[in-house]
GROMACS .gro file of C-alpha atoms in nm:
model
  477
    1MET     CA    1  10.450   3.238   4.182
    2LYS     CA    2  10.792   3.364   4.069
    3ILE     CA    3  10.657   3.437   3.721
    4PHE     CA    4  10.359   3.626   3.868
    5SER     CA    5  10.586   3.829   4.099
    6PHE     CA    6  10.815   3.914   3.812
    7LEU     CA    7  10.526   4.026   3.590
    8ALA     CA    8  10.383   4.236   3.871
    9ALA     CA    9  10.719   4.404   3.922
   10LEU     CA   10  10.750   4.462   3.547
   11LEU     CA   11  10.406   4.621   3.530
   12LEU     CA   12  10.494   4.847   3.824
   13THR     CA   13  10.814   4.954   3.652
   14VAL     CA   14  10.631   5.029   3.328
   15SER     CA   15  10.386   5.252   3.513
   16ILE     CA   16  10.673   5.431   3.688
   17GLN     CA   17  10.855   5.490   3.362
   18ALA     CA   18  10.533   5.623   3.206
   19GLN     CA   19  10.503   5.880   3.486
   20GLN     CA   20  10.821   6.081   3.530
   21TYR     CA   21  10.694   6.292   3.818
   22SER     CA   22  10.417   6.328   4.071
   23MET     CA   23  10.250   6.667   4.103
   24MET     CA   24  10.033   6.826   4.371
   25THR     CA   25   9.789   7.109   4.311
   26LEU     CA   26   9.580   7.297   4.566
   27THR     CA   27   9.229   7.439   4.545
   28GLY     CA   28   9.060   7.682   4.781
   29ASN     CA   29   9.224   7.918   5.027
   30THR     CA   30   9.600   7.856   5.007
   31VAL     CA   31   9.678   8.045   5.328
   32LEU     CA   32   9.446   7.913   5.597
   33GLY     CA   33   9.310   7.560   5.557
   34GLN     CA   34   9.323   7.445   5.195
   35LYS     CA   35   8.995   7.294   5.075
   36ALA     CA   36   9.169   7.009   4.896
   37SER     CA   37   9.488   6.895   4.735
   38TYR     CA   38   9.520   6.670   4.431
   39VAL     CA   39   9.809   6.443   4.340
   40GLN     CA   40   9.875   6.268   4.011
   41GLY     CA   41  10.151   6.116   3.802
   42ILE     CA   42  10.263   6.327   3.507
   43LYS     CA   43  10.518   6.329   3.227
   44LEU     CA   44  10.648   6.610   3.009
   45GLY     CA   45  10.475   6.665   2.677
   46PRO     CA   46  10.109   6.760   2.743
   47THR     CA   47  10.041   7.135   2.750
   48SER     CA   48   9.786   7.114   3.030
   49TYR     CA   49   9.684   6.893   3.320
   50THR     CA   50   9.340   6.876   3.480
   51ASN     CA   51   9.245   6.686   3.794
   52SER     CA   52   9.040   6.425   3.605
   53ASN     CA   53   9.293   6.151   3.682
   54ALA     CA   54   9.416   6.298   4.009
   55THR     CA   55   9.371   6.150   4.354
   56GLU     CA   56   9.208   6.388   4.601
   57LEU     CA   57   9.355   6.425   4.948
   58SER     CA   58   9.180   6.568   5.252
   59GLY     CA   59   9.386   6.884   5.276
   60GLU     CA   60   9.731   7.032   5.226
   61ALA     CA   61   9.997   6.762   5.208
   62ASN     CA   62  10.373   6.728   5.226
   63ILE     CA   63  10.514   6.488   4.968
   64LYS     CA   64  10.838   6.296   4.926
   65ASN     CA   65  10.910   6.049   4.644
   66PHE     CA   66  11.139   5.754   4.709
   67ASP     CA   67  11.229   5.454   4.494
   68GLY     CA   68  10.940   5.505   4.251
   69ASN     CA   69  10.675   5.560   4.520
   70MET     CA   70  10.509   5.867   4.668
   71TYR     CA   71  10.486   5.916   5.046
   72VAL     CA   72  10.237   6.164   5.189
   73THR     CA   73  10.197   6.330   5.526
   74MET     CA   74   9.912   6.576   5.584
   75VAL     CA   75   9.996   6.917   5.724
   76SER     CA   76   9.705   6.885   5.966
   77GLY     CA   77   9.673   6.509   5.944
   78GLY     CA   78   9.823   6.389   6.270
   79ASN     CA   79  10.078   6.109   6.282
   80LYS     CA   80   9.989   5.919   5.962
   81ILE     CA   81  10.206   5.837   5.661
   82SER     CA   82  10.056   5.709   5.334
   83LYS     CA   83  10.236   5.529   5.052
   84TYR     CA   84  10.110   5.562   4.693
   85THR     CA   85  10.226   5.400   4.369
   86PRO     CA   86  10.184   5.567   4.027
   87GLN     CA   87   9.949   5.409   3.774
   88ALA     CA   88   9.976   5.426   3.394
   89ASN     CA   89   9.676   5.664   3.370
   90GLY     CA   90   9.828   5.912   3.613
   91GLN     CA   91   9.625   5.806   3.916
   92MET     CA   92   9.801   5.734   4.244
   93LYS     CA   93   9.711   5.406   4.412
   94LEU     CA   94   9.705   5.404   4.791
   95GLU     CA   95   9.910   5.105   4.909
   96LYS     CA   96   9.907   5.150   5.285
   97THR     CA   97   9.873   5.405   5.563
   98ILE     CA   98  10.057   5.372   5.891
   99ALA     CA   99  10.071   5.576   6.211
  100VAL     CA  100  10.384   5.648   6.412
  101THR     CA  101  10.384   5.725   6.782
  102ALA     CA  102  10.424   6.100   6.743
  103ALA     CA  103  10.209   6.303   6.978
  104THR     CA  104  10.132   6.564   6.713
  105ASN     CA  105  10.165   6.610   6.337
  106VAL     CA  106  10.429   6.438   6.129
  107ILE     CA  107  10.560   6.698   5.886
  108ASP     CA  108  10.856   6.568   5.688
  109LEU     CA  109  11.022   6.239   5.592
  110CYS     CA  110  11.385   6.143   5.540
  111PHE     CA  111  11.478   5.821   5.357
  112ILE     CA  112  11.796   5.632   5.449
  113ASN     CA  113  11.748   5.315   5.242
  114LYS     CA  114  11.476   5.071   5.138
  115ASP     CA  115  11.437   4.948   5.497
  116LEU     CA  116  11.474   5.266   5.699
  117ALA     CA  117  11.307   5.605   5.681
  118LEU     CA  118  11.240   5.872   5.942
  119ALA     CA  119  10.917   6.057   6.018
  120GLU     CA  120  10.983   6.399   6.165
  121ASN     CA  121  10.778   6.555   6.439
  122SER     CA  122  10.916   6.906   6.442
  123PHE     CA  123  10.791   7.043   6.773
  124GLU     CA  124  10.830   6.715   6.959
  125PHE     CA  125  11.200   6.700   6.865
  126LYS     CA  126  11.175   6.334   6.765
  127LEU     CA  127  11.241   6.126   6.454
  128HIS     CA  128  11.034   5.806   6.430
  129CYS     CA  129  11.175   5.510   6.233
  130PHE     CA  130  10.970   5.309   5.983
  131ASN     CA  131  11.028   5.070   5.693
  132PRO     CA  132  10.923   5.243   5.367
  133THR     CA  133  10.908   4.916   5.170
  134THR     CA  134  10.684   4.716   5.403
  135MET     CA  135  10.527   5.026   5.563
  136THR     CA  136  10.578   4.902   5.917
  137VAL     CA  137  10.674   5.105   6.223
  138THR     CA  138  10.988   4.979   6.394
  139GLY     CA  139  10.935   5.165   6.722
  140GLU     CA  140  11.288   5.312   6.723
  141ILE     CA  141  11.321   5.686   6.782
  142PHE     CA  142  11.593   5.946   6.746
  143ASP     CA  143  11.519   6.145   7.060
  144LEU     CA  144  11.640   6.506   7.023
  145SER     CA  145  11.431   6.648   7.307
  146SER     CA  146  11.751   6.745   7.492
  147LEU     CA  147  11.781   7.026   7.236
  148MET     CA  148  11.464   7.197   7.357
  149ASN     CA  149  11.509   7.537   7.518
  150SER     CA  150  11.235   7.663   7.751
  151THR     CA  151  11.330   8.024   7.676
  152TYR     CA  152  11.204   7.976   7.319
  153ASN     CA  153  10.850   7.841   7.345
  154SER     CA  154  10.807   7.765   6.972
  155SER     CA  155  11.133   7.589   6.901
  156ALA     CA  156  11.146   7.310   6.642
  157ILE     CA  157  11.367   7.083   6.438
  158THR     CA  158  11.354   7.159   6.066
  159GLU     CA  159  11.500   6.979   5.766
  160VAL     CA  160  11.660   6.636   5.813
  161THR     CA  161  11.928   6.529   5.563
  162TYR     CA  162  12.113   6.198   5.546
  163ARG     CA  163  12.474   6.157   5.430
  164ASP     CA  164  12.732   5.884   5.494
  165GLY     CA  165  12.577   5.735   5.806
  166LYS     CA  166  12.497   6.071   5.965
  167LEU     CA  167  12.186   6.284   5.997
  168PHE     CA  168  12.211   6.662   5.974
  169VAL     CA  169  11.908   6.817   6.146
  170GLY     CA  170  11.825   7.186   6.143
  171VAL     CA  171  11.726   7.338   6.479
  172LEU     CA  172  11.517   7.655   6.507
  173TYR     CA  173  11.485   7.856   6.829
  174ARG     CA  174  11.205   8.113   6.834
  175LYS     CA  175  10.962   8.265   7.083
  176TYR     CA  176  10.593   8.336   7.032
  177THR     CA  177  10.423   8.611   7.232
  178GLY     CA  178  10.056   8.693   7.178
  179GLY     CA  179  10.038   8.461   6.879
  180ILE     CA  180  10.320   8.624   6.684
  181ASN     CA  181  10.688   8.551   6.641
  182THR     CA  182  10.869   8.801   6.862
  183THR     CA  183  11.218   8.654   6.906
  184LEU     CA  184  11.433   8.447   6.672
  185LEU     CA  185  11.774   8.321   6.783
  186GLU     CA  186  11.994   8.444   6.501
  187GLU     CA  187  12.222   8.143   6.467
  188CYS     CA  188  12.231   7.842   6.237
  189HIS     CA  189  12.219   7.526   6.449
  190ILE     CA  190  12.265   7.178   6.298
  191ALA     CA  191  12.233   6.864   6.512
  192VAL     CA  192  12.453   6.574   6.396
  193CYS     CA  193  12.318   6.224   6.468
  194ASP     CA  194  12.466   5.881   6.412
  195VAL     CA  195  12.227   5.649   6.226
  196ALA     CA  196  12.385   5.325   6.350
  197THR     CA  197  12.349   5.415   6.720
  198ARG     CA  198  12.037   5.636   6.681
  199LYS     CA  199  12.214   5.891   6.901
  200LEU     CA  200  12.273   6.265   6.895
  201GLU     CA  201  12.648   6.323   6.861
  202LYS     CA  202  12.680   6.700   6.875
  203VAL     CA  203  12.538   7.034   6.765
  204ILE     CA  204  12.735   7.263   6.537
  205LYS     CA  205  12.646   7.628   6.488
  206ASP     CA  206  12.737   7.931   6.281
  207SER     CA  207  12.658   8.264   6.440
  208ARG     CA  208  12.705   8.459   6.113
  209THR     CA  209  12.359   8.374   5.976
  210LEU     CA  210  12.005   8.262   6.057
  211PRO     CA  211  11.839   7.921   6.116
  212SER     CA  212  11.801   7.681   5.824
  213GLY     CA  213  11.492   7.487   5.715
  214TYR     CA  214  11.117   7.491   5.773
  215PRO     CA  215  10.941   7.317   6.066
  216GLN     CA  216  10.604   7.303   5.887
  217SER     CA  217  10.684   7.196   5.532
  218SER     CA  218  10.886   6.946   5.329
  219ALA     CA  219  11.023   7.229   5.113
  220SER     CA  220  11.401   7.211   5.100
  221ALA     CA  221  11.661   7.454   5.228
  222ASN     CA  222  11.966   7.238   5.154
  223PHE     CA  223  12.107   6.984   4.911
  224ILE     CA  224  12.400   6.747   4.858
  225ASP     CA  225  12.597   6.804   4.538
  226GLU     CA  226  12.770   6.551   4.312
  227GLN     CA  227  13.086   6.563   4.523
  228GLY     CA  228  12.893   6.484   4.840
  229ASP     CA  229  12.920   6.835   4.987
  230LEU     CA  230  12.617   6.956   5.182
  231TYR     CA  231  12.504   7.315   5.112
  232LEU     CA  232  12.241   7.485   5.329
  233ILE     CA  233  12.090   7.830   5.363
  234GLY     CA  234  12.033   8.029   5.679
  235GLN     CA  235  11.719   8.212   5.567
  236LYS     CA  236  11.472   8.490   5.637
  237THR     CA  237  11.171   8.257   5.640
  238TYR     CA  238  11.023   8.399   5.959
  239ASP     CA  239  11.131   8.755   5.907
  240ALA     CA  240  10.999   8.897   5.580
  241SER     CA  241  11.004   9.242   5.742
  242GLN     CA  242  11.382   9.212   5.792
  243THR     CA  243  11.371   9.298   6.163
  244THR     CA  244  11.650   9.048   6.226
  245VAL     CA  245  12.000   9.187   6.209
  246LYS     CA  246  12.187   8.908   6.034
  247ASN     CA  247  12.165   8.826   5.665
  248ALA     CA  248  12.054   8.510   5.491
  249ALA     CA  249  12.366   8.315   5.392
  250ILE     CA  250  12.473   7.987   5.232
  251LEU     CA  251  12.700   7.754   5.431
  252ARG     CA  252  12.877   7.428   5.344
  253ILE     CA  253  12.962   7.103   5.524
  254LYS     CA  254  13.216   6.918   5.311
  255LYS     CA  255  13.194   6.546   5.241
  256GLY     CA  256  13.348   6.343   5.524
  257SER     CA  257  13.310   6.631   5.770
  258THR     CA  258  13.057   6.701   6.044
  259GLU     CA  259  13.162   7.064   6.089
  260PHE     CA  260  13.081   7.381   5.897
  261ASP     CA  261  13.344   7.461   5.635
  262SER     CA  262  13.518   7.766   5.784
  263GLU     CA  263  13.652   7.863   5.440
  264TYR     CA  264  13.305   7.893   5.280
  265PHE     CA  265  13.050   8.166   5.353
  266PHE     CA  266  12.820   8.319   5.090
  267ASP     CA  267  12.615   8.626   5.190
  268ILE     CA  268  12.331   8.545   4.952
  269GLN     CA  269  12.111   8.827   5.084
  270ALA     CA  270  12.370   9.087   4.983
  271ALA     CA  271  12.408   8.919   4.642
  272CYS     CA  272  12.030   8.949   4.588
  273GLY     CA  273  12.008   9.323   4.645
  274ASN     CA  274  11.979   9.285   5.024
  275ARG     CA  275  11.634   9.128   4.993
  276PRO     CA  276  11.508   8.847   5.221
  277VAL     CA  277  11.607   8.511   5.074
  278VAL     CA  278  11.455   8.169   5.144
  279ALA     CA  279  11.484   7.820   4.996
  280LEU     CA  280  11.790   7.671   4.826
  281ARG     CA  281  11.750   7.446   4.520
  282HIS     CA  282  12.024   7.265   4.329
  283ALA     CA  283  12.052   7.265   3.948
  284GLY     CA  284  12.371   7.059   3.916
  285GLY     CA  285  12.737   7.147   3.967
  286ASN     CA  286  12.783   7.494   4.117
  287LYS     CA  287  12.438   7.606   3.996
  288ALA     CA  288  12.148   7.670   4.234
  289PHE     CA  289  11.833   7.878   4.273
  290VAL     CA  290  11.700   8.077   4.567
  291VAL     CA  291  11.362   8.241   4.626
  292VAL     CA  292  11.371   8.616   4.691
  293PHE     CA  293  11.105   8.829   4.862
  294TYR     CA  294  11.003   9.172   4.724
  295LYS     CA  295  10.847   9.357   5.016
  296GLU     CA  296  10.742   9.652   4.798
  297LYS     CA  297  10.502   9.418   4.613
  298THR     CA  298  10.305   9.329   4.926
  299ASN     CA  299   9.967   9.473   5.020
  300PRO     CA  300  10.008   9.665   5.349
  301LEU     CA  301   9.638   9.605   5.426
  302ASN     CA  302   9.672   9.228   5.396
  303PRO     CA  303   9.874   9.062   5.677
  304TYR     CA  304   9.905   8.744   5.465
  305SER     CA  305  10.020   8.925   5.152
  306ALA     CA  306  10.366   8.767   5.173
  307TYR     CA  307  10.200   8.426   5.137
  308ASP     CA  308   9.904   8.475   4.902
  309SER     CA  309  10.025   8.757   4.673
  310PRO     CA  310  10.275   8.737   4.383
  311VAL     CA  311  10.571   8.890   4.566
  312TRP     CA  312  10.843   8.628   4.510
  313LYS     CA  313  11.093   8.570   4.232
  314TYR     CA  314  11.370   8.317   4.165
  315TRP     CA  315  11.735   8.418   4.135
  316ALA     CA  316  12.002   8.205   3.967
  317VAL     CA  317  12.302   8.149   4.196
  318ASP     CA  318  12.664   8.055   4.126
  319LEU     CA  319  12.790   7.888   4.442
  320GLN     CA  320  13.155   7.903   4.341
  321ALA     CA  321  13.168   8.263   4.215
  322LYS     CA  322  12.924   8.367   4.491
  323THR     CA  323  12.705   8.568   4.256
  324ALA     CA  324  12.330   8.581   4.186
  325ARG     CA  325  12.113   8.701   3.893
  326GLU     CA  326  11.745   8.792   3.897
  327MET     CA  327  11.540   8.565   3.670
  328THR     CA  328  11.345   8.722   3.384
  329MET     CA  329  11.000   8.609   3.497
  330ASP     CA  330  10.670   8.715   3.648
  331PHE     CA  331  10.639   8.739   4.023
  332HIS     CA  332  10.488   8.431   4.182
  333LYS     CA  333  10.310   8.376   4.510
  334GLY     CA  334  10.337   8.127   4.790
  335LEU     CA  335  10.636   8.090   5.019
  336TYR     CA  336  10.614   7.710   4.993
  337ASN     CA  337  10.507   7.678   4.627
  338ASN     CA  338  10.868   7.651   4.521
  339TRP     CA  339  10.970   7.285   4.496
  340LEU     CA  340  11.213   7.252   4.202
  341VAL     CA  341  11.313   6.941   4.007
  342PRO     CA  342  11.645   6.943   3.816
  343THR     CA  343  11.601   6.837   3.453
  344ALA     CA  344  11.912   6.896   3.240
  345ASN     CA  345  12.208   7.130   3.198
  346GLY     CA  346  12.124   7.368   3.480
  347LYS     CA  347  11.749   7.367   3.411
  348VAL     CA  348  11.476   7.291   3.663
  349LEU     CA  349  11.098   7.247   3.662
  350ALA     CA  350  10.921   7.508   3.876
  351PRO     CA  351  10.551   7.520   3.977
  352LEU     CA  352  10.452   7.888   3.966
  353VAL     CA  353  10.135   8.070   4.071
  354THR     CA  354  10.141   8.417   3.913
  355ALA     CA  355   9.880   8.690   3.884
  356SER     CA  356   9.770   8.547   3.548
  357ALA     CA  357   9.846   8.174   3.544
  358ASN     CA  358   9.876   7.847   3.732
  359ALA     CA  359  10.147   7.656   3.547
  360VAL     CA  360  10.474   7.468   3.556
  361TYR     CA  361  10.772   7.634   3.390
  362GLU     CA  362  11.131   7.543   3.320
  363LEU     CA  363  11.392   7.776   3.468
  364ASP     CA  364  11.718   7.806   3.274
  365HIS     CA  365  12.013   7.894   3.496
  366GLU     CA  366  12.240   7.995   3.207
  367THR     CA  367  12.000   8.242   3.042
  368ALA     CA  368  11.810   8.344   3.359
  369LYS     CA  369  11.486   8.298   3.162
  370VAL     CA  370  11.182   8.074   3.199
  371ALA     CA  371  10.994   7.861   2.947
  372TYR     CA  372  10.627   7.760   2.980
  373LYS     CA  373  10.572   7.383   3.006
  374PHE     CA  374  10.206   7.318   3.099
  375SER     CA  375   9.907   7.465   3.283
  376THR     CA  376   9.743   7.309   3.590
  377ASN     CA  377   9.393   7.293   3.737
  378GLY     CA  378   9.447   7.456   4.075
  379GLU     CA  379   9.763   7.606   4.217
  380PRO     CA  380  10.069   7.386   4.152
  381TYR     CA  381  10.235   7.327   4.487
  382GLY     CA  382  10.511   7.088   4.387
  383VAL     CA  383  10.652   6.857   4.122
  384TYR     CA  384  10.849   6.557   4.250
  385GLU     CA  385  11.062   6.316   4.048
  386PHE     CA  386  11.011   5.941   4.040
  387LYS     CA  387  11.343   5.756   4.031
  388ALA     CA  388  11.496   5.436   4.158
  389PHE     CA  389  11.681   5.433   4.490
  390ASN     CA  390  12.049   5.516   4.446
  391PRO     CA  391  12.251   5.339   4.717
  392ASN     CA  392  12.541   5.578   4.650
  393GLY     CA  393  12.335   5.875   4.765
  394ILE     CA  394  11.966   5.944   4.706
  395ASN     CA  395  12.024   6.320   4.704
  396ALA     CA  396  12.270   6.315   4.413
  397VAL     CA  397  12.157   6.531   4.122
  398GLN     CA  398  12.155   6.363   3.783
  399LYS     CA  399  12.346   6.567   3.530
  400ALA     CA  400  12.280   6.548   3.161
  401SER     CA  401  12.587   6.495   2.943
  402PHE     CA  402  12.462   6.136   2.914
  403SER     CA  403  12.137   5.951   2.987
  404ALA     CA  404  12.024   5.589   3.001
  405VAL     CA  405  11.698   5.408   2.923
  406GLN     CA  406  11.617   5.039   2.978
  407HIS     CA  407  11.433   4.851   2.705
  408ALA     CA  408  11.314   4.489   2.706
  409ASP     CA  409  11.651   4.321   2.647
  410PHE     CA  410  11.899   4.602   2.607
  411LEU     CA  411  12.023   4.930   2.746
  412VAL     CA  412  12.044   5.255   2.547
  413VAL     CA  413  12.291   5.522   2.655
  414ASN     CA  414  12.277   5.863   2.486
  415SER     CA  415  12.588   6.075   2.528
  416GLU     CA  416  12.695   6.421   2.421
  417LYS     CA  417  13.050   6.297   2.365
  418GLU     CA  418  13.280   5.995   2.380
  419LEU     CA  419  13.304   5.866   2.737
  420ALA     CA  420  13.425   5.566   2.936
  421LEU     CA  421  13.143   5.488   3.179
  422THR     CA  422  13.104   5.236   3.458
  423ALA     CA  423  12.769   5.057   3.505
  424ASN     CA  424  12.700   4.917   3.853
  425TRP     CA  425  12.396   4.696   3.927
  426TYR     CA  426  12.263   4.670   4.282
  427ASN     CA  427  12.006   4.426   4.418
  428LEU     CA  428  11.707   4.520   4.634
  429ASN     CA  429  11.930   4.511   4.943
  430GLY     CA  430  12.164   4.770   4.794
  431GLN     CA  431  12.445   4.517   4.734
  432LEU     CA  432  12.664   4.549   4.424
  433VAL     CA  433  12.601   4.240   4.208
  434GLN     CA  434  12.767   4.335   3.879
  435SER     CA  435  12.997   4.603   3.739
  436GLN     CA  436  13.075   4.666   3.373
  437GLN     CA  437  13.267   4.913   3.160
  438LEU     CA  438  13.061   5.092   2.893
  439ASN     CA  439  13.256   5.275   2.623
  440VAL     CA  440  13.018   5.515   2.449
  441THR     CA  441  13.045   5.748   2.153
  442ALA     CA  442  12.851   6.069   2.088
  443GLY     CA  443  12.487   5.987   2.016
  444GLU     CA  444  12.295   5.665   2.083
  445ASN     CA  445  12.475   5.354   2.212
  446ARG     CA  446  12.304   5.015   2.251
  447PHE     CA  447  12.423   4.738   2.486
  448SER     CA  448  12.261   4.394   2.496
  449SER     CA  449  12.491   4.090   2.475
  450ALA     CA  450  12.706   4.175   2.776
  451LEU     CA  451  12.432   4.207   3.040
  452PRO     CA  452  12.428   3.859   3.204
  453LEU     CA  453  12.202   3.939   3.499
  454GLY     CA  454  11.946   3.685   3.612
  455PRO     CA  455  11.574   3.769   3.645
  456GLY     CA  456  11.502   4.026   3.911
  457ILE     CA  457  11.473   4.393   3.998
  458TYR     CA  458  11.792   4.596   4.017
  459SER     CA  459  11.904   4.953   4.065
  460LEU     CA  460  12.149   5.047   3.791
  461ARG     CA  461  12.390   5.337   3.840
  462ILE     CA  462  12.599   5.457   3.545
  463GLU     CA  463  12.890   5.680   3.639
  464HIS     CA  464  13.156   5.889   3.470
  465LYS     CA  465  13.422   5.922   3.735
  466GLY     CA  466  13.615   6.188   3.547
  467SER     CA  467  13.337   6.440   3.604
  468ASN     CA  468  13.144   6.281   3.894
  469GLU     CA  469  12.836   6.262   3.671
  470SER     CA  470  12.591   5.975   3.718
  471VAL     CA  471  12.243   5.862   3.619
  472GLY     CA  472  12.016   5.599   3.773
  473VAL     CA  473  11.784   5.344   3.608
  474LYS     CA  474  11.542   5.097   3.765
  475TRP     CA  475  11.629   4.769   3.590
  476VAL     CA  476  11.392   4.474   3.557
  477LYS     CA  477  11.503   4.152   3.387
   0.00000   0.00000   0.00000
């Protein structure tokens, strides 16, 4: 039985390593009720992807990858969560579907560790706990309903981010009248919750900017950098016409703190030519991207032009210098078709739907240019990375001055320069089981004799403490 379990785990790991990312494409009307969405495992190299090996879903989906698996919630799919595993041919195998006790749709997921994840019901103001490994519902709930405000009849919680035992939850207060958004409370509200007690601790706010996050999508408006600092954007998501007074801005909550950093405020809207700005994506270090709206490109006769016309463009942002540069690229469409995956040295993969192409490109922060990677069958909605769970922080971005690959009996580390690295192995419970110094030179370095782990599945984290760089590897022995 042990041999069979080990071989099964090894085969799973091989399939994960063969597929670097999962990708979702959409067909049909991408504004009101998508006909279908397709998900598949992909890797870089091919110049085009069809849906021949894709798994069809029943409609538009929100996707999060965690520990080598893909988790799906349907935008109009009620309270269900589905777990998929990538196969060697690119297909996604459905492992299990569960239902939480949410009264309405589950929109987004937040992963704490292998045993605890949260399903977000935005308008119910609740976070439902489940085990992402066993796919079982625990019944525990983070109840944030005390944050509801009857004055704003379409209020919601938005993005949920985990760091150091705390949850940081965006809160949006808005009012609908006659089916349209008429009032938006122009403040950034973040609820801070304690994971151990499952309790709301406090709400912090910054009145200099707008709310942060989306209540209807898993697209991200914040990130945690290599130092553990949380950056988030107060954005113009619900106000493309710029009727709100305050500007979109980037805020920071430093590692170890549960308050906004009073010394950091970046008026990103002013830096982007005073255009509406949404979405904040990390590219490593002080590099980031935002999505900028060009109102003059919209069709005044089409009320959905901001969503289904190519009127958006990425800008490259320097968070330290507080500057932004327009990318040299075609305009793309879709407010939510902007999920970025960091690759290397300030570059990210970007699914783009332009007037002439459906394709995935690589955005280069340094040059502010894009490079074509591959075409897609249908509109690419998102590309999501498969990687092993990192117990030191699943949101950490992997930088690229060195990389690591596991082979059958040895580890290969490629480095741009001579470095003293530390390799830490963790078991499936996230416990440190072995630590080792790895002295590498520029180029390829092979390690084999000094890896005395017993058979099993481990999460390996290789760190360079001098620069806070790290990479993760799923290790099977």
